[in-house]
Coordinates of C-alpha atoms in Angstrom, one line a residue:
M1 CA 69.9 -9.4 107.0
R2 CA 68.4 -6.3 108.5
S3 CA 70.4 -4.1 106.1
L4 CA 69.3 -6.3 103.2
K5 CA 65.6 -5.9 104.1
I6 CA 66.1 -2.1 104.4
G7 CA 67.8 -2.1 101.1
V8 CA 64.9 -4.0 99.4
L9 CA 62.3 -1.8 101.1
A10 CA 64.1 1.3 100.0
A11 CA 64.2 0.0 96.4
L12 CA 60.5 -0.8 96.5
I13 CA 59.7 2.7 97.9
S14 CA 62.0 4.3 95.3
A15 CA 60.3 2.4 92.5
T16 CA 56.8 3.3 93.9
S17 CA 57.8 6.9 94.3
F18 CA 59.1 7.0 90.7
S19 CA 56.0 5.5 89.2
A20 CA 53.9 8.0 91.2
L21 CA 55.8 11.0 89.9
A22 CA 54.1 13.0 87.2
K23 CA 55.9 12.7 83.9
D24 CA 56.4 15.7 81.6
F25 CA 55.2 14.8 78.1
L26 CA 55.3 17.1 75.1
N27 CA 53.1 16.8 72.0
V28 CA 54.2 19.1 69.2
S29 CA 51.2 19.6 66.9
Y30 CA 49.8 21.9 64.3
D31 CA 47.5 24.9 64.6
P32 CA 43.9 23.6 64.7
T33 CA 44.4 20.7 67.1
R34 CA 44.4 22.7 70.3
E35 CA 40.9 21.7 71.4
L36 CA 41.3 18.1 70.2
Y37 CA 44.3 17.5 72.3
D38 CA 43.1 19.4 75.3
N39 CA 40.2 17.0 75.4
F40 CA 42.2 13.9 74.4
N41 CA 44.8 14.5 77.0
K42 CA 42.2 14.5 79.7
E43 CA 40.8 11.2 78.4
F44 CA 44.2 9.5 78.1
S45 CA 45.4 10.8 81.4
A46 CA 42.4 9.1 83.2
Y47 CA 43.1 5.9 81.3
W48 CA 46.9 6.0 82.1
K49 CA 46.3 6.8 85.7
K50 CA 43.9 3.9 86.1
S51 CA 46.3 1.5 84.3
T52 CA 49.6 2.5 85.9
G53 CA 48.9 4.9 88.8
Q54 CA 51.0 7.5 87.1
D55 CA 50.1 11.1 86.4
I56 CA 51.2 12.9 83.2
N57 CA 52.0 16.6 83.0
F58 CA 51.0 17.3 79.4
K59 CA 52.6 20.1 77.5
Q60 CA 51.4 21.2 74.1
S61 CA 53.0 23.2 71.3
H62 CA 51.0 24.5 68.3
G63 CA 51.8 26.4 65.2
G64 CA 52.1 26.0 61.4
S65 CA 53.0 22.4 60.7
G66 CA 56.2 23.1 58.7
K67 CA 57.3 25.5 61.4
Q68 CA 56.6 23.0 64.1
A69 CA 58.7 20.3 62.3
R70 CA 61.6 22.7 62.1
S71 CA 61.3 23.5 65.8
V72 CA 61.7 19.7 66.6
I73 CA 64.6 19.5 64.2
D74 CA 66.2 22.4 65.9
G75 CA 65.9 20.8 69.4
L76 CA 62.3 21.1 70.7
G77 CA 62.1 17.9 72.8
A78 CA 58.8 16.5 71.4
D79 CA 57.9 13.0 72.7
V80 CA 55.3 12.8 69.9
V81 CA 54.5 14.9 66.9
T82 CA 50.9 15.1 65.5
L83 CA 51.4 17.2 62.4
A84 CA 49.4 18.2 59.3
L85 CA 51.6 16.5 56.7
A86 CA 53.6 13.3 56.3
A87 CA 56.2 15.4 54.5
D88 CA 56.8 17.4 57.7
I89 CA 57.5 14.2 59.7
D90 CA 59.6 12.9 56.9
E91 CA 61.8 16.0 57.4
I92 CA 62.2 15.1 61.1
A93 CA 63.0 11.5 60.2
E94 CA 65.7 12.7 57.8
R95 CA 67.5 14.1 60.8
G96 CA 67.5 10.8 62.6
L97 CA 65.0 11.6 65.3
L98 CA 62.7 8.8 64.3
P99 CA 62.8 5.9 61.8
K100 CA 62.2 6.6 58.1
D101 CA 59.5 3.9 58.1
W102 CA 57.6 5.7 60.9
Q103 CA 54.3 5.5 59.0
K104 CA 54.3 1.7 59.5
K105 CA 54.3 2.0 63.3
F106 CA 50.6 2.7 63.6
P107 CA 47.5 1.8 61.6
Q108 CA 46.3 3.6 58.5
N109 CA 49.8 4.9 57.7
S110 CA 49.8 6.5 61.2
T111 CA 46.8 8.7 60.5
P112 CA 44.2 8.0 63.2
Y113 CA 41.7 10.6 61.9
T114 CA 41.1 12.5 58.6
S115 CA 39.8 15.9 57.6
T116 CA 39.1 17.8 54.4
I117 CA 39.0 21.4 53.1
V118 CA 35.8 23.4 53.0
F119 CA 34.9 27.1 52.8
L120 CA 33.7 29.2 55.6
V121 CA 31.6 32.2 54.5
R122 CA 29.7 34.9 56.4
K123 CA 26.0 34.3 57.2
G124 CA 23.9 34.6 54.1
N125 CA 26.8 33.9 51.9
P126 CA 26.8 37.5 50.4
K127 CA 29.3 36.7 47.6
G128 CA 27.3 33.6 46.5
I129 CA 30.3 31.2 46.9
K130 CA 29.2 27.6 46.1
D131 CA 32.3 26.0 44.6
W132 CA 36.0 26.6 43.8
G133 CA 35.3 28.6 40.7
D134 CA 33.4 31.2 42.6
L135 CA 36.6 32.1 44.6
V136 CA 38.1 33.9 41.7
K137 CA 35.1 36.1 40.9
P138 CA 36.0 39.8 40.9
G139 CA 35.8 41.3 44.3
V140 CA 36.0 38.1 46.3
E141 CA 38.6 38.4 49.1
I142 CA 40.1 35.1 50.2
I143 CA 41.8 34.2 53.5
T144 CA 44.2 31.2 53.5
P145 CA 47.5 30.6 55.3
N146 CA 51.0 30.4 53.7
P147 CA 51.9 27.0 52.2
K148 CA 55.5 27.7 53.2
T149 CA 54.7 27.4 56.9
S150 CA 51.3 25.8 57.2
G151 CA 50.3 22.2 56.4
G152 CA 46.6 23.2 56.1
A153 CA 47.6 25.8 53.5
R154 CA 49.2 23.1 51.4
W155 CA 46.1 21.0 51.6
N156 CA 44.1 24.1 50.5
Y157 CA 46.5 24.7 47.6
L158 CA 46.3 21.1 46.4
A159 CA 42.6 20.8 46.7
A160 CA 42.2 24.0 44.5
W161 CA 44.7 22.6 42.0
A162 CA 42.9 19.3 41.8
W163 CA 39.5 20.9 41.2
A164 CA 40.9 23.1 38.4
K165 CA 42.6 20.1 36.7
H166 CA 39.4 18.0 36.9
Q167 CA 37.4 20.7 35.0
A168 CA 36.7 20.1 31.3
G169 CA 39.9 20.7 29.4
G170 CA 41.8 20.9 32.6
N171 CA 45.6 20.5 32.8
D172 CA 48.5 21.6 35.0
A173 CA 48.9 24.9 33.2
K174 CA 45.3 25.8 33.8
A175 CA 45.4 24.6 37.3
Q176 CA 48.5 26.7 38.0
E177 CA 46.8 29.8 36.6
F178 CA 43.7 29.1 38.7
V179 CA 45.7 28.8 41.9
R180 CA 47.7 31.9 41.0
Q181 CA 44.4 33.8 40.8
I182 CA 43.4 32.5 44.2
Y183 CA 46.6 33.9 45.8
K184 CA 46.2 37.1 43.8
Q185 CA 42.8 37.5 45.6
T186 CA 44.1 36.4 49.0
K187 CA 43.8 39.3 51.4
V188 CA 46.0 38.0 54.3
L189 CA 48.5 35.1 54.2
D190 CA 48.9 34.0 57.8
S191 CA 51.6 31.6 58.9
G192 CA 49.2 29.0 60.2
A193 CA 45.6 27.8 59.9
R194 CA 44.5 29.0 63.3
G195 CA 45.9 32.5 62.6
A196 CA 43.9 32.5 59.3
T197 CA 40.7 31.5 61.2
T198 CA 41.3 34.4 63.7
T199 CA 41.8 36.8 60.8
F200 CA 38.5 35.8 59.2
A201 CA 36.3 35.2 62.2
E202 CA 37.7 37.6 64.8
R203 CA 39.1 40.4 62.8
G204 CA 36.3 40.3 60.2
I205 CA 38.7 40.3 57.1
G206 CA 37.8 38.6 53.9
D207 CA 34.7 37.0 52.3
V208 CA 35.8 33.4 52.4
L209 CA 38.2 31.3 54.5
L210 CA 39.7 28.1 53.0
A211 CA 39.6 26.0 56.1
W212 CA 40.2 22.6 57.6
E213 CA 36.7 21.1 58.1
N214 CA 37.2 21.0 61.9
E215 CA 38.2 24.7 62.0
A216 CA 35.0 25.7 60.1
F217 CA 32.8 23.7 62.5
L218 CA 34.5 25.2 65.5
A219 CA 33.9 28.7 64.2
V220 CA 30.3 28.0 63.6
R221 CA 29.9 26.5 67.1
E222 CA 31.8 29.3 68.9
Q223 CA 30.0 32.2 67.0
P224 CA 26.5 30.9 66.2
G225 CA 24.6 32.7 63.5
K226 CA 27.7 34.4 62.0
F227 CA 29.0 31.9 59.5
E228 CA 28.0 29.1 57.1
I229 CA 30.0 26.2 55.9
I230 CA 30.1 25.6 52.1
T231 CA 31.1 22.1 51.0
P232 CA 32.7 22.2 47.5
S233 CA 32.0 19.7 44.7
L234 CA 35.5 18.2 45.1
S235 CA 38.0 18.4 47.9
I236 CA 41.0 16.4 49.2
L237 CA 41.3 13.7 51.8
A238 CA 43.5 15.3 54.4
E239 CA 45.4 12.7 56.5
P240 CA 47.2 14.4 59.5
P241 CA 49.8 11.9 60.7
V242 CA 51.3 11.1 64.1
A243 CA 54.6 9.6 65.2
V244 CA 56.7 8.9 68.3
V245 CA 59.9 11.0 68.2
E246 CA 61.8 8.0 69.3
K247 CA 65.2 9.6 70.1
N248 CA 63.5 12.2 72.3
A249 CA 61.0 9.8 74.0
K250 CA 63.8 7.4 74.9
K251 CA 65.9 10.2 76.3
N252 CA 62.9 11.5 78.3
G253 CA 62.0 8.0 79.6
N254 CA 58.6 8.3 77.8
E255 CA 58.7 5.6 75.2
N256 CA 55.9 3.5 76.7
I257 CA 53.7 6.6 77.3
A258 CA 54.3 7.9 73.8
K259 CA 53.4 4.6 72.1
A260 CA 50.3 4.1 74.3
Y261 CA 49.3 7.8 73.7
L262 CA 49.2 7.4 70.0
N263 CA 47.6 3.9 70.1
Y264 CA 44.9 5.4 72.3
L265 CA 43.9 7.7 69.4
Y266 CA 42.7 4.6 67.6
S267 CA 40.6 3.4 70.5
P268 CA 36.8 4.0 70.5
A269 CA 37.3 6.6 73.3
G270 CA 40.0 8.4 71.3
Q271 CA 38.0 8.2 68.1
T272 CA 35.0 9.7 69.8
V273 CA 37.1 12.6 71.1
A274 CA 38.3 13.2 67.5
A275 CA 34.7 13.1 66.2
N276 CA 33.5 15.5 68.9
N277 CA 36.2 17.9 67.7
F278 CA 35.1 17.6 64.1
Y279 CA 37.8 15.3 62.8
R280 CA 36.5 12.3 60.8
P281 CA 37.1 9.1 62.7
R282 CA 38.7 6.0 61.1
N283 CA 36.7 3.6 63.3
A284 CA 33.6 2.7 61.3
A285 CA 31.4 2.2 64.3
V286 CA 32.2 5.6 65.7
A287 CA 32.0 7.2 62.3
A288 CA 28.4 5.8 61.9
K289 CA 27.3 7.7 65.0
Y290 CA 28.4 11.0 63.4
K291 CA 27.2 10.5 59.8
S292 CA 24.8 13.4 60.2
V293 CA 27.7 15.7 61.0
F294 CA 30.1 14.9 58.2
K295 CA 28.8 15.3 54.7
P296 CA 29.8 12.8 52.1
L297 CA 31.8 14.5 49.3
K298 CA 34.1 13.6 46.4
L299 CA 37.6 13.4 47.8
I300 CA 40.8 13.0 45.8
T301 CA 44.0 11.6 47.5
I302 CA 47.5 12.9 47.6
D303 CA 49.0 9.7 46.3
K304 CA 46.6 9.1 43.4
E305 CA 46.3 12.7 42.3
F306 CA 49.9 14.0 42.9
G307 CA 52.1 10.9 43.4
G308 CA 52.7 11.4 47.1
W309 CA 54.2 14.0 49.3
T310 CA 57.8 13.7 48.2
K311 CA 56.9 14.7 44.7
V312 CA 54.4 17.4 45.9
Q313 CA 56.9 19.0 48.2
S314 CA 59.7 19.1 45.6
K315 CA 57.5 20.4 42.7
H316 CA 55.2 22.8 44.5
F317 CA 56.6 24.0 47.9
D318 CA 60.4 23.8 47.8
N319 CA 62.4 26.9 47.0
N320 CA 61.8 28.0 43.4
G321 CA 58.9 25.5 43.2
V322 CA 55.5 26.3 41.7
F323 CA 54.2 28.2 44.7
D324 CA 57.2 30.5 44.6
Q325 CA 56.6 31.0 40.8
I326 CA 53.0 31.9 41.6
V327 CA 54.1 34.5 44.2
K328 CA 56.6 35.9 41.7
A329 CA 54.0 36.1 39.0
N330 CA 51.5 37.9 41.2
S331 CA 54.2 40.4 42.4
A332 CA 54.9 41.3 38.7
K333 CA 51.3 41.9 37.8

């Protein structure tokens, strides 16, 4: 009887000790979310500790969205991915690391917040940039990342394409020529959105940065008086998705944490963290509190304008796609 009691007590102590151990947890994300998840991790950690008594040792990985997806495919043990494009998570799903219907696992097609593409210019807007057409004026130097490695860059590319196609007499041929001219005038093609921001804001290169809205706001906040945000007449609804990498999370014993972590992004607390980091919240009540921050603008969607990411990726960004044709044409001129 005594040995039985000792055994039960030992099991209880073992279980208690296990629940008290800090769990390592890896979120593989794209470039501009560093500040967002630094803040969100603190918020979620307090919630999880209060709910379960367990600490979490958060680890973050950031880079161009496409490059990050490939890192997970190649073995980086992400418990969750919070990337810039659904197409990048689809690539991970194709390798069997998560279900192909991953977008059905969380609300709003697994996109808890949105963003859009704006222009960041230097104070006083010396080149007079007001809309997309001004980007290709002679002498304007553009900074945008590489669509081959950066999700933000692909949103930039598609927003520019849509604007050109929506002009009087616009069509795909004219849109491609307009986008070709943008890359012809691109001074530096960084691998990720944060690198492009650093090139423009820290290194002082270029006249205009094509930027995630949150990146533009961060630059203005961190270097007051140096930059202005220009909101174009038309942009794109950028929907950065999230997913549990189920194979990894199960292997790491983090399934419950991973699901709770992403669900918490949709909570009022999580939505407030997103808004404070200049992502547009999905929650209407939270969004209403920030209506003075986020300007209303005409937004096209990837599905309606381009037929979804599968078509976009194949046509524009796969090898020998339209972007490669643009690069080749610019090299020849």
